[in-house]
Short mmCIF file of C-alpha atoms and ligand atoms in Angstrom, two decimals:
data_model
loop_
_atom_site.label_atom_id
_atom_site.label_comp_id
_atom_site.label_asym_id
_atom_site.label_seq_id
_atom_site.Cartn_x
_atom_site.Cartn_y
_atom_site.Cartn_z
CA MET A 44 30.20 -48.00 -58.85
CA LYS A 45 28.82 -48.38 -55.36
CA ASN A 46 25.69 -50.30 -54.52
CA TYR A 47 23.14 -48.96 -52.06
CA SER A 48 24.24 -51.70 -49.70
CA ASP A 49 27.65 -50.02 -49.55
CA TYR A 50 26.15 -47.29 -47.43
CA PRO A 51 26.44 -48.23 -43.74
CA ASP A 52 23.08 -46.69 -42.90
CA ASP A 53 20.50 -45.91 -45.57
CA SER A 54 18.93 -43.23 -43.37
CA ALA A 55 22.04 -41.11 -43.68
CA PRO A 56 21.00 -39.26 -46.90
CA TYR A 57 17.76 -38.15 -45.19
CA SER A 58 19.31 -36.88 -41.93
CA ARG A 59 19.94 -33.44 -43.43
CA THR A 60 16.18 -32.90 -43.92
CA ARG A 61 15.07 -34.43 -40.58
CA ARG A 62 17.20 -32.13 -38.43
CA PRO A 63 15.50 -28.89 -39.60
CA ILE A 64 12.06 -30.42 -38.90
CA LYS A 65 13.14 -31.23 -35.33
CA LYS A 66 14.62 -27.76 -34.96
CA ARG A 67 11.43 -26.14 -36.22
CA LYS A 68 9.38 -28.19 -33.76
CA ARG A 69 11.66 -27.22 -30.90
CA LEU A 70 11.49 -23.56 -31.93
CA LYS A 71 7.68 -23.72 -32.10
CA LEU A 72 7.55 -25.28 -28.64
CA ARG A 73 9.87 -22.60 -27.26
CA LEU A 74 7.72 -19.88 -28.82
CA ILE A 75 4.55 -21.37 -27.31
CA ILE A 76 6.17 -21.64 -23.84
CA THR A 77 7.53 -18.06 -24.09
CA ALA A 78 4.13 -16.72 -25.19
CA LEU A 79 2.41 -18.54 -22.30
CA LEU A 80 4.95 -17.15 -19.83
CA VAL A 81 4.58 -13.61 -21.18
CA LEU A 82 0.77 -13.89 -21.05
CA THR A 83 0.83 -15.30 -17.50
CA ILE A 84 3.29 -12.71 -16.16
CA GLY A 85 1.48 -9.93 -18.05
CA GLY A 86 -1.89 -11.05 -16.69
CA ILE A 87 -0.61 -11.24 -13.12
CA THR A 88 1.05 -7.80 -13.51
CA ILE A 89 -2.15 -6.18 -14.82
CA ASP A 90 -4.16 -7.76 -12.01
CA SER A 91 -1.52 -6.78 -9.43
CA ASN A 92 -1.82 -3.13 -10.43
CA THR A 93 -5.54 -2.73 -10.96
CA ARG A 94 -7.61 -5.04 -8.74
CA ILE A 95 -7.92 -3.60 -5.25
CA GLN A 96 -7.74 -6.09 -2.41
CA VAL A 97 -10.03 -5.17 0.49
CA GLU A 98 -9.24 -6.65 3.89
CA TYR A 99 -10.99 -6.36 7.24
CA PRO A 100 -8.29 -7.06 9.85
CA VAL A 101 -9.43 -7.06 13.46
CA ILE A 102 -7.08 -5.29 15.88
CA GLN A 103 -7.45 -6.29 19.48
CA VAL A 104 -6.83 -3.41 21.89
CA ALA A 105 -5.91 -4.15 25.52
CA LYS A 106 -8.50 -1.67 26.88
CA PRO A 107 -12.27 -1.52 26.93
CA LEU A 108 -13.40 0.65 24.03
CA GLY A 109 -16.99 1.30 25.18
CA SER A 110 -18.96 3.03 22.42
CA PHE A 111 -15.98 2.69 20.10
CA ASP A 112 -15.86 -1.10 20.24
CA GLY A 113 -15.98 -2.23 16.61
CA TYR A 114 -14.96 1.21 15.29
CA SER A 115 -13.70 0.82 11.73
CA VAL A 116 -11.06 2.81 9.87
CA ALA A 117 -10.45 2.59 6.12
CA VAL A 118 -6.74 3.12 5.45
CA VAL A 119 -6.13 4.93 2.16
CA SER A 120 -2.37 4.99 1.82
CA ASP A 121 0.17 5.77 -0.91
CA VAL A 122 -2.27 6.70 -3.66
CA HIS A 123 0.56 8.48 -5.55
CA ASN A 124 -1.94 10.31 -7.75
CA LYS A 125 -3.24 7.01 -9.13
CA GLN A 126 -6.86 6.63 -10.20
CA PHE A 127 -8.90 3.46 -10.08
CA GLY A 128 -11.49 3.75 -12.80
CA ARG A 129 -12.89 7.10 -13.92
CA GLU A 130 -12.30 9.52 -11.02
CA SER A 131 -11.38 6.56 -8.83
CA GLU A 132 -14.97 5.32 -8.81
CA LYS A 133 -13.83 1.70 -8.18
CA LEU A 134 -11.89 2.70 -5.07
CA LEU A 135 -14.70 4.95 -3.81
CA ARG A 136 -17.31 2.21 -4.30
CA LEU A 137 -15.22 -0.26 -2.28
CA ILE A 138 -14.74 2.24 0.55
CA SER A 139 -18.41 3.17 0.50
CA ASP A 140 -19.45 -0.50 0.62
CA ALA A 141 -17.19 -1.02 3.67
CA LYS A 142 -19.10 1.71 5.58
CA PRO A 143 -16.10 2.80 7.68
CA ASP A 144 -16.53 5.10 10.69
CA MET A 145 -13.48 7.05 9.63
CA ILE A 146 -11.04 7.25 6.70
CA ALA A 147 -7.32 7.66 7.39
CA VAL A 148 -5.25 8.93 4.46
CA THR A 149 -1.75 8.01 5.58
CA GLY A 150 0.47 9.96 3.21
CA ASP A 151 1.82 9.95 -0.34
CA LEU A 152 -1.52 11.05 -1.72
CA ILE A 153 0.48 12.99 -4.33
CA ASP A 154 4.02 12.53 -5.60
CA GLY A 155 4.54 15.30 -8.16
CA LYS A 156 3.74 18.87 -9.00
CA GLY A 157 0.29 19.83 -10.29
CA GLN A 158 -1.49 16.89 -8.66
CA ILE A 159 -3.41 18.80 -5.98
CA PRO A 160 -6.72 19.19 -7.89
CA ARG A 161 -7.10 15.42 -8.35
CA ALA A 162 -6.19 14.77 -4.71
CA VAL A 163 -8.77 17.31 -3.53
CA GLU A 164 -11.47 15.80 -5.77
CA LEU A 165 -10.77 12.37 -4.28
CA ALA A 166 -10.82 13.79 -0.74
CA LYS A 167 -14.18 15.51 -1.40
CA LYS A 168 -15.70 12.18 -2.39
CA LEU A 169 -14.13 10.43 0.61
CA LEU A 170 -15.75 13.05 2.85
CA GLU A 171 -19.15 12.03 1.49
CA ILE A 172 -18.48 8.56 2.99
CA ALA A 173 -16.94 9.32 6.42
CA PRO A 174 -14.77 11.87 8.28
CA VAL A 175 -11.31 12.01 6.70
CA TYR A 176 -8.01 12.38 8.56
CA PHE A 177 -4.80 13.09 6.68
CA ILE A 178 -1.13 12.95 7.59
CA SER A 179 1.83 13.66 5.30
CA GLY A 180 4.10 11.21 3.54
CA ASN A 181 7.62 11.78 2.30
CA HIS A 182 6.43 12.45 -1.25
CA GLU A 183 4.18 15.39 -0.28
CA PHE A 184 7.22 17.23 1.05
CA ALA A 185 9.32 16.25 -1.97
CA THR A 186 6.84 18.04 -4.29
CA LYS A 187 7.41 21.34 -2.39
CA GLU A 188 3.65 21.89 -2.87
CA HIS A 189 2.80 20.35 0.51
CA ARG A 190 1.57 23.59 2.11
CA ASP A 191 -0.90 24.19 -0.74
CA LEU A 192 -2.12 20.60 -0.49
CA PHE A 193 -2.60 20.73 3.29
CA GLN A 194 -4.53 24.01 3.00
CA ALA A 195 -6.68 22.75 0.12
CA LEU A 196 -7.58 19.64 2.13
CA ARG A 197 -8.39 21.69 5.25
CA ASP A 198 -10.58 24.02 3.17
CA ILE A 199 -12.89 21.15 2.20
CA GLY A 200 -13.11 19.68 5.72
CA VAL A 201 -10.33 17.10 5.92
CA VAL A 202 -8.65 16.99 9.35
CA VAL A 203 -4.97 17.49 8.51
CA LEU A 204 -2.85 16.58 11.53
CA ARG A 205 0.71 17.89 11.52
CA ASN A 206 2.20 16.64 14.77
CA GLN A 207 -1.15 17.31 16.37
CA ILE A 208 -3.81 15.40 18.24
CA ASP A 209 -7.56 15.37 17.73
CA ARG A 210 -10.39 13.78 19.70
CA ILE A 211 -13.45 12.01 18.36
CA TYR A 212 -16.29 12.06 20.91
CA ALA A 213 -19.08 9.56 21.34
CA GLU A 214 -22.62 10.81 20.93
CA GLY A 215 -24.12 12.40 24.05
CA ASP A 216 -22.23 14.27 26.75
CA SER A 217 -20.34 11.41 28.41
CA GLY A 218 -17.01 12.84 27.24
CA GLU A 219 -16.04 9.36 26.04
CA HIS A 220 -13.62 9.72 23.18
CA ILE A 221 -10.79 8.25 21.17
CA THR A 222 -7.67 10.27 20.42
CA ILE A 223 -6.05 10.52 17.01
CA VAL A 224 -2.34 11.37 16.94
CA GLY A 225 -1.12 12.55 13.54
CA ILE A 226 2.63 12.55 12.98
CA ASP A 227 4.29 14.44 10.11
CA ASP A 228 6.77 12.55 7.96
CA PRO A 229 10.39 13.26 9.00
CA GLN A 230 10.92 14.71 5.51
CA GLY A 231 9.05 17.75 6.88
CA PRO A 232 10.52 20.89 8.47
CA ALA A 233 13.66 20.33 10.54
CA ASP A 234 12.23 22.29 13.49
CA MET A 235 8.99 20.33 13.76
CA LYS A 236 7.89 18.76 17.04
CA THR A 237 9.33 15.38 17.86
CA PRO A 238 6.91 12.46 18.27
CA ALA A 239 7.72 12.46 22.03
CA GLN A 240 6.61 16.12 22.25
CA VAL A 241 3.39 15.32 20.41
CA PHE A 242 2.53 12.34 22.64
CA ALA A 243 3.30 14.45 25.71
CA GLN A 244 0.14 16.44 24.92
CA LEU A 245 -2.06 13.43 25.70
CA THR A 246 -4.05 13.78 28.91
CA ASP A 247 -4.72 10.94 31.35
CA ASP A 248 -8.24 10.94 29.98
CA ASP A 249 -6.91 10.45 26.45
CA ARG A 250 -4.68 7.62 27.58
CA ALA A 251 -7.60 5.88 29.33
CA GLY A 252 -9.27 5.52 25.93
CA LEU A 253 -7.97 4.43 22.56
CA VAL A 254 -4.93 6.28 21.25
CA LEU A 255 -4.76 5.80 17.49
CA THR A 256 -1.63 7.05 15.73
CA LEU A 257 -1.42 7.86 12.04
CA VAL A 258 2.07 8.02 10.57
CA HIS A 259 3.31 7.40 7.06
CA ARG A 260 6.36 5.17 7.49
CA ASN A 261 6.18 1.57 8.63
CA PHE A 262 9.08 1.37 11.06
CA TYR A 263 8.07 3.28 14.20
CA LEU A 264 6.35 0.50 16.15
CA ARG A 265 9.16 0.08 18.69
CA ASP A 266 9.71 3.85 18.99
CA PHE A 267 6.07 4.84 19.41
CA ALA A 268 4.86 1.96 21.60
CA PRO A 269 6.57 3.33 24.75
CA LEU A 270 5.04 6.77 24.07
CA GLY A 271 1.59 5.37 24.76
CA THR A 272 -0.18 4.51 21.53
CA ASP A 273 -2.49 1.51 21.28
CA VAL A 274 -2.66 1.31 17.51
CA ILE A 275 -0.52 2.65 14.65
CA LEU A 276 -1.79 2.83 11.08
CA CYS A 277 0.76 3.43 8.32
CA GLY A 278 1.90 2.55 4.79
CA HIS A 279 5.01 3.69 2.87
CA ALA A 280 6.65 0.37 1.93
CA HIS A 281 4.12 -0.58 -0.79
CA GLY A 282 4.24 -4.16 0.44
CA GLY A 283 7.76 -4.56 -0.91
CA VAL A 284 6.40 -3.86 -4.46
CA VAL A 285 7.16 -7.37 -5.82
CA ARG A 286 5.88 -10.25 -3.73
CA LEU A 287 6.51 -13.92 -4.34
CA PRO A 288 4.71 -16.77 -2.60
CA PHE A 289 7.85 -17.82 -0.68
CA LEU A 290 8.80 -14.24 0.30
CA PRO A 291 6.12 -12.86 2.62
CA GLN A 292 7.58 -9.33 2.95
CA GLY A 293 8.30 -8.42 -0.67
CA ILE A 294 11.50 -7.61 -2.49
CA TRP A 295 12.04 -3.84 -2.44
CA ALA A 296 11.02 -0.66 -0.65
CA GLN A 297 12.54 2.81 -0.50
CA THR A 298 14.57 1.58 2.46
CA GLY A 299 16.29 -1.10 0.35
CA PHE A 300 15.95 -4.74 -0.64
CA PHE A 301 14.02 -7.35 1.35
CA PRO A 302 12.41 -4.82 3.70
CA LYS A 303 10.67 -5.97 6.85
CA GLU A 304 7.13 -5.30 8.10
CA THR A 305 5.83 -4.08 4.73
CA GLY A 306 2.25 -5.23 5.08
CA GLY A 307 -0.13 -6.59 7.71
CA LEU A 308 -0.35 -6.62 11.49
CA PHE A 309 2.65 -6.42 13.84
CA THR A 310 2.67 -6.11 17.61
CA TYR A 311 5.09 -4.91 20.25
CA GLY A 312 3.96 -5.14 23.86
CA SER A 313 0.35 -3.99 23.90
CA THR A 314 0.77 -1.82 20.77
CA SER A 315 -0.40 -3.00 17.35
CA MET A 316 0.78 -1.60 14.04
CA TYR A 317 -1.14 -2.27 10.86
CA VAL A 318 0.80 -1.59 7.64
CA SER A 319 -1.14 -0.97 4.45
CA ARG A 320 0.60 -2.15 1.29
CA GLY A 321 -0.70 1.03 -0.32
CA LEU A 322 -2.69 1.65 -3.47
CA GLY A 323 -0.39 3.29 -5.99
CA ASN A 324 3.07 2.89 -7.46
CA VAL A 325 6.33 4.54 -6.61
CA TYR A 326 8.68 5.72 -9.39
CA GLY A 327 6.40 3.94 -11.89
CA ILE A 328 7.62 0.50 -10.80
CA PRO A 329 4.75 -1.97 -11.33
CA ARG A 330 3.56 -4.17 -8.49
CA PHE A 331 3.70 -7.92 -8.84
CA MET A 332 1.54 -10.35 -6.84
CA ASN A 333 0.93 -7.41 -4.52
CA ASN A 334 -2.44 -5.90 -5.32
CA PRO A 335 -3.40 -2.36 -4.35
CA HIS A 336 -4.45 -2.67 -0.73
CA LEU A 337 -7.45 -1.24 1.07
CA PRO A 338 -7.46 -2.38 4.69
CA VAL A 339 -10.52 -1.50 6.75
CA VAL A 340 -9.34 -2.17 10.29
CA ILE A 341 -11.87 -3.08 12.97
CA LEU A 342 -10.88 -2.04 16.48
CA LYS A 343 -12.03 -4.38 19.24
CA GLY A 344 -11.67 -3.66 22.94
CA ALA A 345 -10.83 -5.90 25.87
FE1 FE2 B 141 4.42 5.76 -1.05
#
């Protein structure tokens, strides 16, 4: 018969019970870490898709702007039929608080069939705040309901520019004005005017003042600058959808991975382009660390 002292290590009989305790502890720790990660990522994702970030970027224009110095434009881009609060009251309150001189809706207001009534309701409320200008995005044309949308917006007083220009005059009879150039998305009719043909309609008088171009996509800075625009306002890229602190341009846009110039101010010569990161979502892909974006640009003259 063996004595206890025959065992080389008297802890050996207990090792079978100690291991499961360690395992259970490790499992508990893993569960806690996983839960914290899920909560953190979930919290950031909810915030990234619901809390609107308002910005007031100043765009310096290389011309005197006279009465229009300090003119402000709220850029409402890429709504994609999304609502912020009941009937978008959160978005409307933020725009109203910003007191813009003009609201530019730069495309992708809708992205599916049957969405026109909601878009028109939003536009009606925007019109109570400031004059509203609208240009098409790629998704309006994709719905095939674009003509009905454009007409419905015109009927309530929105200025829908389809490769057209419009002038906003200062009070009084000085004739001082700024010129808005509205470019249709290339997804539109094949026989539409080219941007060069649209810009060719600008008079010398127009070119002496501010020329403000509204276009949906974010990659026309180098094409449009030589045509004589001072400022371009656009959206389309949704800020690259997923943004990480070490990747300033985001991960994905409809043009592919790691797109460039997806949000913020870019310049080429004397032309500035401000890219909104948009408000809604494309193809239902949630944003991450890239909140819905409401830029209210302030135009300052030389
Ligand atoms: Fe979009």
